[in-house]
Amino acid sequence: MRDWLGGIATWISQGLNCWLLKGNPDMTVSARCHLNQDLPRWRTARKIINRLFFWQDDHCKSSFRSDVVYAVWVLTQTEDGRIASDNTIVGQDECSQPQASKARA
């Protein structure tokens, strides 16, 4: 039940970030506060959010790291559910390679 509630809270935060704040739909408001902590409004929001989650050392930083870990996990999955064993991104083709790589090929 706790995981389900956490998932709902994440979904709401991502929705607010996307809809109201015109941000990335895969990023929570907390993670965005950590990412933009050098900007005055985001720094203030970060302080407020971290106070709301007083039982965590740094909620916004933890949320950002969690988003990054999940993104890496998604990028390393193969079509059959195995984790890629090398550093290639699943589905990478010639179109997604940098221009320098194309020139050498």
mmCIF file with all atom_site columns, C-alpha atoms in Angstrom:
data_model
loop_
_atom_site.group_PDB
_atom_site.id
_atom_site.type_symbol
_atom_site.label_atom_id
_atom_site.label_alt_id
_atom_site.label_comp_id
_atom_site.label_asym_id
_atom_site.label_entity_id
_atom_site.label_seq_id
_atom_site.pdbx_PDB_ins_code
_atom_site.Cartn_x
_atom_site.Cartn_y
_atom_site.Cartn_z
_atom_site.occupancy
_atom_site.B_iso_or_equiv
_atom_site.pdbx_formal_charge
_atom_site.auth_seq_id
_atom_site.auth_comp_id
_atom_site.auth_asym_id
_atom_site.auth_atom_id
_atom_site.pdbx_PDB_model_num
ATOM 1   C CA . MET A 1 1   ? 0.000  0.000  0.000   1.00 0.00 ? 1   MET A CA 1
ATOM 2   C CA . ARG A 1 2   ? 2.861  2.364  0.853   1.00 0.00 ? 2   ARG A CA 1
ATOM 3   C CA . ASP A 1 3   ? 4.497  1.858  -2.579  1.00 0.00 ? 3   ASP A CA 1
ATOM 4   C CA . TRP A 1 4   ? 1.155  2.561  -4.239  1.00 0.00 ? 4   TRP A CA 1
ATOM 5   C CA . LEU A 1 5   ? 0.735  5.825  -2.330  1.00 0.00 ? 5   LEU A CA 1
ATOM 6   C CA . GLY A 1 6   ? 4.313  6.813  -3.159  1.00 0.00 ? 6   GLY A CA 1
ATOM 7   C CA . GLY A 1 7   ? 3.601  6.139  -6.828  1.00 0.00 ? 7   GLY A CA 1
ATOM 8   C CA . ILE A 1 8   ? 0.496  8.332  -6.698  1.00 0.00 ? 8   ILE A CA 1
ATOM 9   C CA . ALA A 1 9   ? 2.470  11.136 -4.991  1.00 0.00 ? 9   ALA A CA 1
ATOM 10  C CA . THR A 1 10  ? 5.181  10.887 -7.674  1.00 0.00 ? 10  THR A CA 1
ATOM 11  C CA . TRP A 1 11  ? 2.560  10.949 -10.428 1.00 0.00 ? 11  TRP A CA 1
ATOM 12  C CA . ILE A 1 12  ? 0.975  14.084 -8.948  1.00 0.00 ? 12  ILE A CA 1
ATOM 13  C CA . SER A 1 13  ? 4.363  15.802 -8.591  1.00 0.00 ? 13  SER A CA 1
ATOM 14  C CA . GLN A 1 14  ? 5.322  14.956 -12.179 1.00 0.00 ? 14  GLN A CA 1
ATOM 15  C CA . GLY A 1 15  ? 1.939  16.197 -13.363 1.00 0.00 ? 15  GLY A CA 1
ATOM 16  C CA . LEU A 1 16  ? 2.337  19.501 -11.529 1.00 0.00 ? 16  LEU A CA 1
ATOM 17  C CA . ASN A 1 17  ? 5.850  19.909 -12.905 1.00 0.00 ? 17  ASN A CA 1
ATOM 18  C CA . CYS A 1 18  ? 4.637  19.276 -16.444 1.00 0.00 ? 18  CYS A CA 1
ATOM 19  C CA . TRP A 1 19  ? 1.286  21.069 -16.401 1.00 0.00 ? 19  TRP A CA 1
ATOM 20  C CA . LEU A 1 20  ? 1.757  24.060 -14.116 1.00 0.00 ? 20  LEU A CA 1
ATOM 21  C CA . LEU A 1 21  ? 5.511  24.575 -14.321 1.00 0.00 ? 21  LEU A CA 1
ATOM 22  C CA . LYS A 1 22  ? 5.931  23.596 -18.003 1.00 0.00 ? 22  LYS A CA 1
ATOM 23  C CA . GLY A 1 23  ? 8.682  21.123 -17.115 1.00 0.00 ? 23  GLY A CA 1
ATOM 24  C CA . ASN A 1 24  ? 9.691  17.624 -18.097 1.00 0.00 ? 24  ASN A CA 1
ATOM 25  C CA . PRO A 1 25  ? 6.833  15.157 -17.480 1.00 0.00 ? 25  PRO A CA 1
ATOM 26  C CA . ASP A 1 26  ? 9.306  12.569 -16.145 1.00 0.00 ? 26  ASP A CA 1
ATOM 27  C CA . MET A 1 27  ? 10.729 14.844 -13.436 1.00 0.00 ? 27  MET A CA 1
ATOM 28  C CA . THR A 1 28  ? 9.211  15.559 -10.048 1.00 0.00 ? 28  THR A CA 1
ATOM 29  C CA . VAL A 1 29  ? 8.980  19.085 -8.660  1.00 0.00 ? 29  VAL A CA 1
ATOM 30  C CA . SER A 1 30  ? 11.466 18.107 -5.926  1.00 0.00 ? 30  SER A CA 1
ATOM 31  C CA . ALA A 1 31  ? 14.036 16.866 -8.437  1.00 0.00 ? 31  ALA A CA 1
ATOM 32  C CA . ARG A 1 32  ? 13.606 20.028 -10.491 1.00 0.00 ? 32  ARG A CA 1
ATOM 33  C CA . CYS A 1 33  ? 14.165 22.144 -7.370  1.00 0.00 ? 33  CYS A CA 1
ATOM 34  C CA . HIS A 1 34  ? 17.449 20.340 -6.786  1.00 0.00 ? 34  HIS A CA 1
ATOM 35  C CA . LEU A 1 35  ? 18.496 20.699 -10.426 1.00 0.00 ? 35  LEU A CA 1
ATOM 36  C CA . ASN A 1 36  ? 17.733 24.449 -10.472 1.00 0.00 ? 36  ASN A CA 1
ATOM 37  C CA . GLN A 1 37  ? 18.850 25.279 -6.929  1.00 0.00 ? 37  GLN A CA 1
ATOM 38  C CA . ASP A 1 38  ? 21.111 28.089 -8.170  1.00 0.00 ? 38  ASP A CA 1
ATOM 39  C CA . LEU A 1 39  ? 18.072 30.116 -9.269  1.00 0.00 ? 39  LEU A CA 1
ATOM 40  C CA . PRO A 1 40  ? 16.390 32.179 -6.496  1.00 0.00 ? 40  PRO A CA 1
ATOM 41  C CA . ARG A 1 41  ? 12.799 30.917 -6.859  1.00 0.00 ? 41  ARG A CA 1
ATOM 42  C CA . TRP A 1 42  ? 13.861 27.281 -7.113  1.00 0.00 ? 42  TRP A CA 1
ATOM 43  C CA . ARG A 1 43  ? 16.213 27.679 -4.141  1.00 0.00 ? 43  ARG A CA 1
ATOM 44  C CA . THR A 1 44  ? 13.302 28.961 -2.052  1.00 0.00 ? 44  THR A CA 1
ATOM 45  C CA . ALA A 1 45  ? 11.014 26.158 -3.248  1.00 0.00 ? 45  ALA A CA 1
ATOM 46  C CA . ARG A 1 46  ? 13.758 23.636 -2.452  1.00 0.00 ? 46  ARG A CA 1
ATOM 47  C CA . LYS A 1 47  ? 14.052 24.919 1.114   1.00 0.00 ? 47  LYS A CA 1
ATOM 48  C CA . ILE A 1 48  ? 10.275 24.730 1.581   1.00 0.00 ? 48  ILE A CA 1
ATOM 49  C CA . ILE A 1 49  ? 10.004 21.205 0.165   1.00 0.00 ? 49  ILE A CA 1
ATOM 50  C CA . ASN A 1 50  ? 12.946 19.967 2.231   1.00 0.00 ? 50  ASN A CA 1
ATOM 51  C CA . ARG A 1 51  ? 11.256 21.378 5.353   1.00 0.00 ? 51  ARG A CA 1
ATOM 52  C CA . LEU A 1 52  ? 8.011  19.587 4.457   1.00 0.00 ? 52  LEU A CA 1
ATOM 53  C CA . PHE A 1 53  ? 9.957  16.324 4.272   1.00 0.00 ? 53  PHE A CA 1
ATOM 54  C CA . PHE A 1 54  ? 11.821 17.044 7.533   1.00 0.00 ? 54  PHE A CA 1
ATOM 55  C CA . TRP A 1 55  ? 12.479 13.350 8.251   1.00 0.00 ? 55  TRP A CA 1
ATOM 56  C CA . GLN A 1 56  ? 14.744 13.105 5.186   1.00 0.00 ? 56  GLN A CA 1
ATOM 57  C CA . ASP A 1 57  ? 18.221 14.659 5.082   1.00 0.00 ? 57  ASP A CA 1
ATOM 58  C CA . ASP A 1 58  ? 17.765 16.258 1.641   1.00 0.00 ? 58  ASP A CA 1
ATOM 59  C CA . HIS A 1 59  ? 14.508 15.236 -0.033  1.00 0.00 ? 59  HIS A CA 1
ATOM 60  C CA . CYS A 1 60  ? 15.095 17.189 -3.259  1.00 0.00 ? 60  CYS A CA 1
ATOM 61  C CA . LYS A 1 61  ? 18.556 15.708 -3.805  1.00 0.00 ? 61  LYS A CA 1
ATOM 62  C CA . SER A 1 62  ? 17.233 12.231 -3.054  1.00 0.00 ? 62  SER A CA 1
ATOM 63  C CA . SER A 1 63  ? 14.368 12.740 -5.506  1.00 0.00 ? 63  SER A CA 1
ATOM 64  C CA . PHE A 1 64  ? 16.779 13.901 -8.224  1.00 0.00 ? 64  PHE A CA 1
ATOM 65  C CA . ARG A 1 65  ? 19.037 10.889 -7.682  1.00 0.00 ? 65  ARG A CA 1
ATOM 66  C CA . SER A 1 66  ? 16.048 8.575  -7.767  1.00 0.00 ? 66  SER A CA 1
ATOM 67  C CA . ASP A 1 67  ? 14.960 10.052 -11.123 1.00 0.00 ? 67  ASP A CA 1
ATOM 68  C CA . VAL A 1 68  ? 18.486 9.591  -12.521 1.00 0.00 ? 68  VAL A CA 1
ATOM 69  C CA . VAL A 1 69  ? 18.735 5.980  -11.324 1.00 0.00 ? 69  VAL A CA 1
ATOM 70  C CA . TYR A 1 70  ? 15.386 5.171  -12.924 1.00 0.00 ? 70  TYR A CA 1
ATOM 71  C CA . ALA A 1 71  ? 16.389 6.865  -16.209 1.00 0.00 ? 71  ALA A CA 1
ATOM 72  C CA . VAL A 1 72  ? 19.609 4.842  -16.345 1.00 0.00 ? 72  VAL A CA 1
ATOM 73  C CA . TRP A 1 73  ? 17.670 1.655  -15.641 1.00 0.00 ? 73  TRP A CA 1
ATOM 74  C CA . VAL A 1 74  ? 15.241 2.408  -18.488 1.00 0.00 ? 74  VAL A CA 1
ATOM 75  C CA . LEU A 1 75  ? 18.089 3.139  -20.906 1.00 0.00 ? 75  LEU A CA 1
ATOM 76  C CA . THR A 1 76  ? 19.882 -0.118 -20.099 1.00 0.00 ? 76  THR A CA 1
ATOM 77  C CA . GLN A 1 77  ? 16.927 -2.450 -20.652 1.00 0.00 ? 77  GLN A CA 1
ATOM 78  C CA . THR A 1 78  ? 16.857 -4.643 -23.753 1.00 0.00 ? 78  THR A CA 1
ATOM 79  C CA . GLU A 1 79  ? 13.703 -5.672 -25.586 1.00 0.00 ? 79  GLU A CA 1
ATOM 80  C CA . ASP A 1 80  ? 13.677 -9.067 -23.872 1.00 0.00 ? 80  ASP A CA 1
ATOM 81  C CA . GLY A 1 81  ? 14.032 -7.533 -20.407 1.00 0.00 ? 81  GLY A CA 1
ATOM 82  C CA . ARG A 1 82  ? 17.758 -8.214 -19.932 1.00 0.00 ? 82  ARG A CA 1
ATOM 83  C CA . ILE A 1 83  ? 20.157 -5.464 -18.941 1.00 0.00 ? 83  ILE A CA 1
ATOM 84  C CA . ALA A 1 84  ? 22.540 -4.476 -21.731 1.00 0.00 ? 84  ALA A CA 1
ATOM 85  C CA . SER A 1 85  ? 26.048 -5.789 -21.053 1.00 0.00 ? 85  SER A CA 1
ATOM 86  C CA . ASP A 1 86  ? 27.927 -3.049 -22.904 1.00 0.00 ? 86  ASP A CA 1
ATOM 87  C CA . ASN A 1 87  ? 27.661 0.744  -22.953 1.00 0.00 ? 87  ASN A CA 1
ATOM 88  C CA . THR A 1 88  ? 25.347 0.962  -25.957 1.00 0.00 ? 88  THR A CA 1
ATOM 89  C CA . ILE A 1 89  ? 21.891 2.414  -25.694 1.00 0.00 ? 89  ILE A CA 1
ATOM 90  C CA . VAL A 1 90  ? 19.174 -0.015 -26.744 1.00 0.00 ? 90  VAL A CA 1
ATOM 91  C CA . GLY A 1 91  ? 17.702 1.001  -30.091 1.00 0.00 ? 91  GLY A CA 1
ATOM 92  C CA . GLN A 1 92  ? 20.685 3.137  -31.055 1.00 0.00 ? 92  GLN A CA 1
ATOM 93  C CA . ASP A 1 93  ? 21.108 3.387  -34.805 1.00 0.00 ? 93  ASP A CA 1
ATOM 94  C CA . GLU A 1 94  ? 23.259 5.363  -37.224 1.00 0.00 ? 94  GLU A CA 1
ATOM 95  C CA . CYS A 1 95  ? 20.931 8.378  -37.061 1.00 0.00 ? 95  CYS A CA 1
ATOM 96  C CA . SER A 1 96  ? 21.577 8.873  -33.347 1.00 0.00 ? 96  SER A CA 1
ATOM 97  C CA . GLN A 1 97  ? 25.381 8.715  -33.555 1.00 0.00 ? 97  GLN A CA 1
ATOM 98  C CA . PRO A 1 98  ? 27.367 11.945 -33.329 1.00 0.00 ? 98  PRO A CA 1
ATOM 99  C CA . GLN A 1 99  ? 28.540 13.443 -36.623 1.00 0.00 ? 99  GLN A CA 1
ATOM 100 C CA . ALA A 1 100 ? 32.199 12.646 -35.890 1.00 0.00 ? 100 ALA A CA 1
ATOM 101 C CA . SER A 1 101 ? 31.390 8.926  -35.676 1.00 0.00 ? 101 SER A CA 1
ATOM 102 C CA . LYS A 1 102 ? 29.574 8.986  -39.003 1.00 0.00 ? 102 LYS A CA 1
ATOM 103 C CA . ALA A 1 103 ? 32.564 10.598 -40.717 1.00 0.00 ? 103 ALA A CA 1
ATOM 104 C CA . ARG A 1 104 ? 34.889 7.786  -39.585 1.00 0.00 ? 104 ARG A CA 1
ATOM 105 C CA . ALA A 1 105 ? 32.543 4.991  -40.657 1.00 0.00 ? 105 ALA A CA 1
#
